[in-house]
Amino acid sequence: GRVRTLHLNLVAYGWASMTGIAVALWVAPRIFHTPLRFARLPLIGAFLWNTALLAGAIAIASGWTDGEEWLEIPWQIDIGLAAAGIFFVLPLIATAAKREVHHIYVTGWYYLGALCWFPVLFAIANIPYLHSGVQEATVNWWFAHNVLGLWLTPLGVGAAYYFIPKIIGKPIYSYSLSLLGFWGLALFYSQVGIHHLIGGPVPTWVVTLSIVHSMMMFIPVLAVAVNQHVLVARNLWALRESIPLRFVALGALFYTLASFQGSIEALRTVNSVTHFTQYTVGHAHLGAYGFLTLILFGAVYYMVARSTGRQWPWPAAMAAHFWLVVAGFLIYFFSLSIGGVLQGLAMLDATRPFADSVRVTMPYLQARSVGGSLMALGHLVFAVHFAVAVMRRPAPRPEIAGFSQPAVPA
């Protein structure tokens, strides 16, 4: 019903986009060695964005939508989101242009790439009455998958490339390899989404091109994996010392797993079983939650302590949050993955009634509810802890927060 659509849009354009942009605004001055330019504009942008998002949520709840997945918010309201985005793009671009360092650290490449790609995607996909029929479906999934791969993924991977070496205090394995990962993402990801239309009334070559691009994504993902996982594996002591690093490092690991799973899921033989099942829901959450959300949790824990000049008030709550969401998510993901495969096999078996494909998933959906409840409890712990942390008076600081810290070594 409408609740799932509300959930998707509030997570994608609310939590993920807003927190990802906030992290980018915090990180950019540090990697570019210069203060954030036009620093008040993001405040205006945040107000406009959240106002438009609230209007979009009310519209969806009342039944007024554009009727396309990831594009449900009416295009009239999307104009407000696009206008708000300008107030985020200008400060980040201006800060990069006025940087005090010659080279751009890989986090900057991911952020700048996202700022170039997402406005184009959003504008083209939301032009009203331009696409119809099969064209509309193709553009819909071109946009929907690229929101993940060319917007949310750069925000998450870019953050991980900053926080992992920053917290550990050592450089990434290879700067050249990191650029291979970035440019591989830019080259291969844009056509990945059409594998959602396997079996649909679209030209076979379009779907095949998407499958090929999906398989080629192993290259940039492996580049990111080697850089980030090798650094963490050589410094496991840091995971014991830093809860923010636990979130970020585990999120980076889930990025690798989600990407590999997505590439394999694009194959026709696998897709014929998993498509239209709970398996796809599990995969989506492996990316949006296991990867991105865990990294954003870690980033928030790291940034708030340094922005306020005080440690978080309840360290035990941070640990409780971590274990609740990790345990809950693992239950959630594996139950949907196993149940989804059984559901798909039941639907493909012509000798079994369709009701069997529903009944076989019931125990796994119940397990999903258990996992989701643990995750929701972890979110509540985080929300209360966050409110207490930011409501305290900041500690006095002798210099502007953050600018005394060096950029991440490359």
PDB file of N, CA and C in Angstrom, residues 173-216:
ATOM      1  N   TYR A 173      45.217   1.766   1.231  1.00  0.00           N
ATOM      2  CA  TYR A 173      46.203   0.877   0.624  1.00  0.00           C
ATOM      3  C   TYR A 173      46.798   1.475  -0.647  1.00  0.00           C
ATOM      4  N   SER A 174      45.959   2.024  -1.539  1.00  0.00           N
ATOM      5  CA  SER A 174      46.444   2.551  -2.812  1.00  0.00           C
ATOM      6  C   SER A 174      45.532   3.669  -3.303  1.00  0.00           C
ATOM      7  N   TYR A 175      46.113   4.857  -3.484  1.00  0.00           N
ATOM      8  CA  TYR A 175      45.317   5.964  -4.011  1.00  0.00           C
ATOM      9  C   TYR A 175      44.941   5.714  -5.473  1.00  0.00           C
ATOM     10  N   SER A 176      45.845   5.161  -6.259  1.00  0.00           N
ATOM     11  CA  SER A 176      45.556   4.869  -7.663  1.00  0.00           C
ATOM     12  C   SER A 176      44.409   3.867  -7.791  1.00  0.00           C
ATOM     13  N   LEU A 177      44.409   2.874  -6.915  1.00  0.00           N
ATOM     14  CA  LEU A 177      43.333   1.887  -6.924  1.00  0.00           C
ATOM     15  C   LEU A 177      41.999   2.531  -6.573  1.00  0.00           C
ATOM     16  N   SER A 178      42.024   3.519  -5.697  1.00  0.00           N
ATOM     17  CA  SER A 178      40.785   4.199  -5.332  1.00  0.00           C
ATOM     18  C   SER A 178      40.188   4.945  -6.518  1.00  0.00           C
ATOM     19  N   LEU A 179      41.040   5.521  -7.363  1.00  0.00           N
ATOM     20  CA  LEU A 179      40.536   6.210  -8.554  1.00  0.00           C
ATOM     21  C   LEU A 179      39.986   5.219  -9.574  1.00  0.00           C
ATOM     22  N   LEU A 180      40.576   4.022  -9.654  1.00  0.00           N
ATOM     23  CA  LEU A 180      40.020   2.979 -10.508  1.00  0.00           C
ATOM     24  C   LEU A 180      38.600   2.641 -10.060  1.00  0.00           C
ATOM     25  N   GLY A 181      38.399   2.574  -8.753  1.00  0.00           N
ATOM     26  CA  GLY A 181      37.064   2.308  -8.238  1.00  0.00           C
ATOM     27  C   GLY A 181      36.079   3.395  -8.592  1.00  0.00           C
ATOM     28  N   PHE A 182      36.514   4.653  -8.488  1.00  0.00           N
ATOM     29  CA  PHE A 182      35.614   5.763  -8.798  1.00  0.00           C
ATOM     30  C   PHE A 182      35.246   5.794 -10.277  1.00  0.00           C
ATOM     31  N   TRP A 183      36.251   5.742 -11.140  1.00  0.00           N
ATOM     32  CA  TRP A 183      35.975   5.851 -12.570  1.00  0.00           C
ATOM     33  C   TRP A 183      35.287   4.593 -13.096  1.00  0.00           C
ATOM     34  N   GLY A 184      35.527   3.446 -12.465  1.00  0.00           N
ATOM     35  CA  GLY A 184      34.786   2.248 -12.831  1.00  0.00           C
ATOM     36  C   GLY A 184      33.303   2.397 -12.522  1.00  0.00           C
ATOM     37  N   LEU A 185      32.998   2.965 -11.360  1.00  0.00           N
ATOM     38  CA  LEU A 185      31.605   3.245 -11.009  1.00  0.00           C
ATOM     39  C   LEU A 185      30.978   4.194 -12.020  1.00  0.00           C
ATOM     40  N   ALA A 186      31.698   5.258 -12.371  1.00  0.00           N
ATOM     41  CA  ALA A 186      31.175   6.235 -13.325  1.00  0.00           C
ATOM     42  C   ALA A 186      30.921   5.609 -14.691  1.00  0.00           C
ATOM     43  N   LEU A 187      31.789   4.679 -15.097  1.00  0.00           N
ATOM     44  CA  LEU A 187      31.696   4.091 -16.430  1.00  0.00           C
ATOM     45  C   LEU A 187      30.626   3.015 -16.514  1.00  0.00           C
ATOM     46  N   PHE A 188      30.536   2.152 -15.508  1.00  0.00           N
ATOM     47  CA  PHE A 188      29.711   0.954 -15.639  1.00  0.00           C
ATOM     48  C   PHE A 188      28.325   1.056 -15.011  1.00  0.00           C
ATOM     49  N   TYR A 189      28.132   1.932 -14.021  1.00  0.00           N
ATOM     50  CA  TYR A 189      26.889   1.823 -13.250  1.00  0.00           C
ATOM     51  C   TYR A 189      25.668   2.368 -13.976  1.00  0.00           C
ATOM     52  N   SER A 190      25.831   3.303 -14.879  1.00  0.00           N
ATOM     53  CA  SER A 190      24.690   4.064 -15.398  1.00  0.00           C
ATOM     54  C   SER A 190      23.642   3.202 -16.091  1.00  0.00           C
ATOM     55  N   GLN A 191      24.023   2.038 -16.616  1.00  0.00           N
ATOM     56  CA  GLN A 191      23.057   1.199 -17.338  1.00  0.00           C
ATOM     57  C   GLN A 191      22.621  -0.042 -16.561  1.00  0.00           C
ATOM     58  N   VAL A 192      22.988  -0.116 -15.299  1.00  0.00           N
ATOM     59  CA  VAL A 192      22.734  -1.330 -14.522  1.00  0.00           C
ATOM     60  C   VAL A 192      21.244  -1.570 -14.285  1.00  0.00           C
ATOM     61  N   GLY A 193      20.447  -0.532 -14.115  1.00  0.00           N
ATOM     62  CA  GLY A 193      19.075  -0.678 -13.637  1.00  0.00           C
ATOM     63  C   GLY A 193      18.121  -1.418 -14.541  1.00  0.00           C
ATOM     64  N   ILE A 194      18.443  -1.545 -15.832  1.00  0.00           N
ATOM     65  CA  ILE A 194      17.492  -2.148 -16.759  1.00  0.00           C
ATOM     66  C   ILE A 194      17.349  -3.651 -16.528  1.00  0.00           C
ATOM     67  N   HIS A 195      18.224  -4.256 -15.719  1.00  0.00           N
ATOM     68  CA  HIS A 195      18.029  -5.681 -15.432  1.00  0.00           C
ATOM     69  C   HIS A 195      16.755  -5.924 -14.635  1.00  0.00           C
ATOM     70  N   HIS A 196      16.142  -4.875 -14.108  1.00  0.00           N
ATOM     71  CA  HIS A 196      14.852  -5.024 -13.441  1.00  0.00           C
ATOM     72  C   HIS A 196      13.731  -5.306 -14.439  1.00  0.00           C
ATOM     73  N   LEU A 197      14.016  -5.107 -15.707  1.00  0.00           N
ATOM     74  CA  LEU A 197      12.999  -5.311 -16.736  1.00  0.00           C
ATOM     75  C   LEU A 197      13.224  -6.603 -17.509  1.00  0.00           C
ATOM     76  N   ILE A 198      14.029  -7.519 -16.985  1.00  0.00           N
ATOM     77  CA  ILE A 198      14.200  -8.831 -17.621  1.00  0.00           C
ATOM     78  C   ILE A 198      12.830  -9.498 -17.733  1.00  0.00           C
ATOM     79  N   GLY A 199      12.507  -9.955 -18.939  1.00  0.00           N
ATOM     80  CA  GLY A 199      11.201 -10.563 -19.176  1.00  0.00           C
ATOM     81  C   GLY A 199      10.132  -9.567 -19.565  1.00  0.00           C
ATOM     82  N   GLY A 200      10.455  -8.275 -19.516  1.00  0.00           N
ATOM     83  CA  GLY A 200       9.493  -7.249 -19.887  1.00  0.00           C
ATOM     84  C   GLY A 200       9.541  -6.944 -21.381  1.00  0.00           C
ATOM     85  N   PRO A 201       8.614  -6.131 -21.871  1.00  0.00           N
ATOM     86  CA  PRO A 201       8.531  -5.819 -23.306  1.00  0.00           C
ATOM     87  C   PRO A 201       9.531  -4.738 -23.726  1.00  0.00           C
ATOM     88  N   VAL A 202      10.804  -4.996 -23.455  1.00  0.00           N
ATOM     89  CA  VAL A 202      11.858  -4.059 -23.834  1.00  0.00           C
ATOM     90  C   VAL A 202      12.843  -4.795 -24.745  1.00  0.00           C
ATOM     91  N   PRO A 203      13.573  -4.078 -25.606  1.00  0.00           N
ATOM     92  CA  PRO A 203      14.519  -4.749 -26.501  1.00  0.00           C
ATOM     93  C   PRO A 203      15.517  -5.611 -25.724  1.00  0.00           C
ATOM     94  N   THR A 204      15.774  -6.794 -26.242  1.00  0.00           N
ATOM     95  CA  THR A 204      16.675  -7.729 -25.558  1.00  0.00           C
ATOM     96  C   THR A 204      18.072  -7.141 -25.392  1.00  0.00           C
ATOM     97  N   TRP A 205      18.533  -6.367 -26.379  1.00  0.00           N
ATOM     98  CA  TRP A 205      19.889  -5.830 -26.298  1.00  0.00           C
ATOM     99  C   TRP A 205      20.030  -4.834 -25.151  1.00  0.00           C
ATOM    100  N   VAL A 206      18.948  -4.132 -24.826  1.00  0.00           N
ATOM    101  CA  VAL A 206      19.000  -3.172 -23.716  1.00  0.00           C
ATOM    102  C   VAL A 206      19.214  -3.918 -22.399  1.00  0.00           C
ATOM    103  N   VAL A 207      18.472  -5.009 -22.219  1.00  0.00           N
ATOM    104  CA  VAL A 207      18.609  -5.812 -21.007  1.00  0.00           C
ATOM    105  C   VAL A 207      19.996  -6.457 -20.952  1.00  0.00           C
ATOM    106  N   THR A 208      20.458  -6.978 -22.083  1.00  0.00           N
ATOM    107  CA  THR A 208      21.774  -7.613 -22.123  1.00  0.00           C
ATOM    108  C   THR A 208      22.875  -6.612 -21.789  1.00  0.00           C
ATOM    109  N   LEU A 209      22.755  -5.389 -22.329  1.00  0.00           N
ATOM    110  CA  LEU A 209      23.724  -4.337 -21.995  1.00  0.00           C
ATOM    111  C   LEU A 209      23.751  -4.090 -20.491  1.00  0.00           C
ATOM    112  N   SER A 210      22.580  -4.083 -19.876  1.00  0.00           N
ATOM    113  CA  SER A 210      22.502  -3.865 -18.434  1.00  0.00           C
ATOM    114  C   SER A 210      23.171  -4.996 -17.668  1.00  0.00           C
ATOM    115  N   ILE A 211      22.972  -6.228 -18.129  1.00  0.00           N
ATOM    116  CA  ILE A 211      23.584  -7.380 -17.462  1.00  0.00           C
ATOM    117  C   ILE A 211      25.107  -7.304 -17.571  1.00  0.00           C
ATOM    118  N   VAL A 212      25.602  -6.943 -18.752  1.00  0.00           N
ATOM    119  CA  VAL A 212      27.051  -6.813 -18.943  1.00  0.00           C
ATOM    120  C   VAL A 212      27.616  -5.744 -18.015  1.00  0.00           C
ATOM    121  N   HIS A 213      26.942  -4.595 -17.935  1.00  0.00           N
ATOM    122  CA  HIS A 213      27.398  -3.536 -17.036  1.00  0.00           C
ATOM    123  C   HIS A 213      27.362  -3.999 -15.584  1.00  0.00           C
ATOM    124  N   SER A 214      26.343  -4.790 -15.241  1.00  0.00           N
ATOM    125  CA  SER A 214      26.250  -5.304 -13.871  1.00  0.00           C
ATOM    126  C   SER A 214      27.448  -6.185 -13.541  1.00  0.00           C
ATOM    127  N   MET A 215      27.844  -7.034 -14.481  1.00  0.00           N
ATOM    128  CA  MET A 215      28.991  -7.905 -14.234  1.00  0.00           C
ATOM    129  C   MET A 215      30.298  -7.105 -14.187  1.00  0.00           C
ATOM    130  N   MET A 216      30.399  -6.056 -15.006  1.00  0.00           N
ATOM    131  CA  MET A 216      31.607  -5.232 -15.000  1.00  0.00           C
ATOM    132  C   MET A 216      31.775  -4.470 -13.687  1.00  0.00           C
TER     133      MET A 216
END
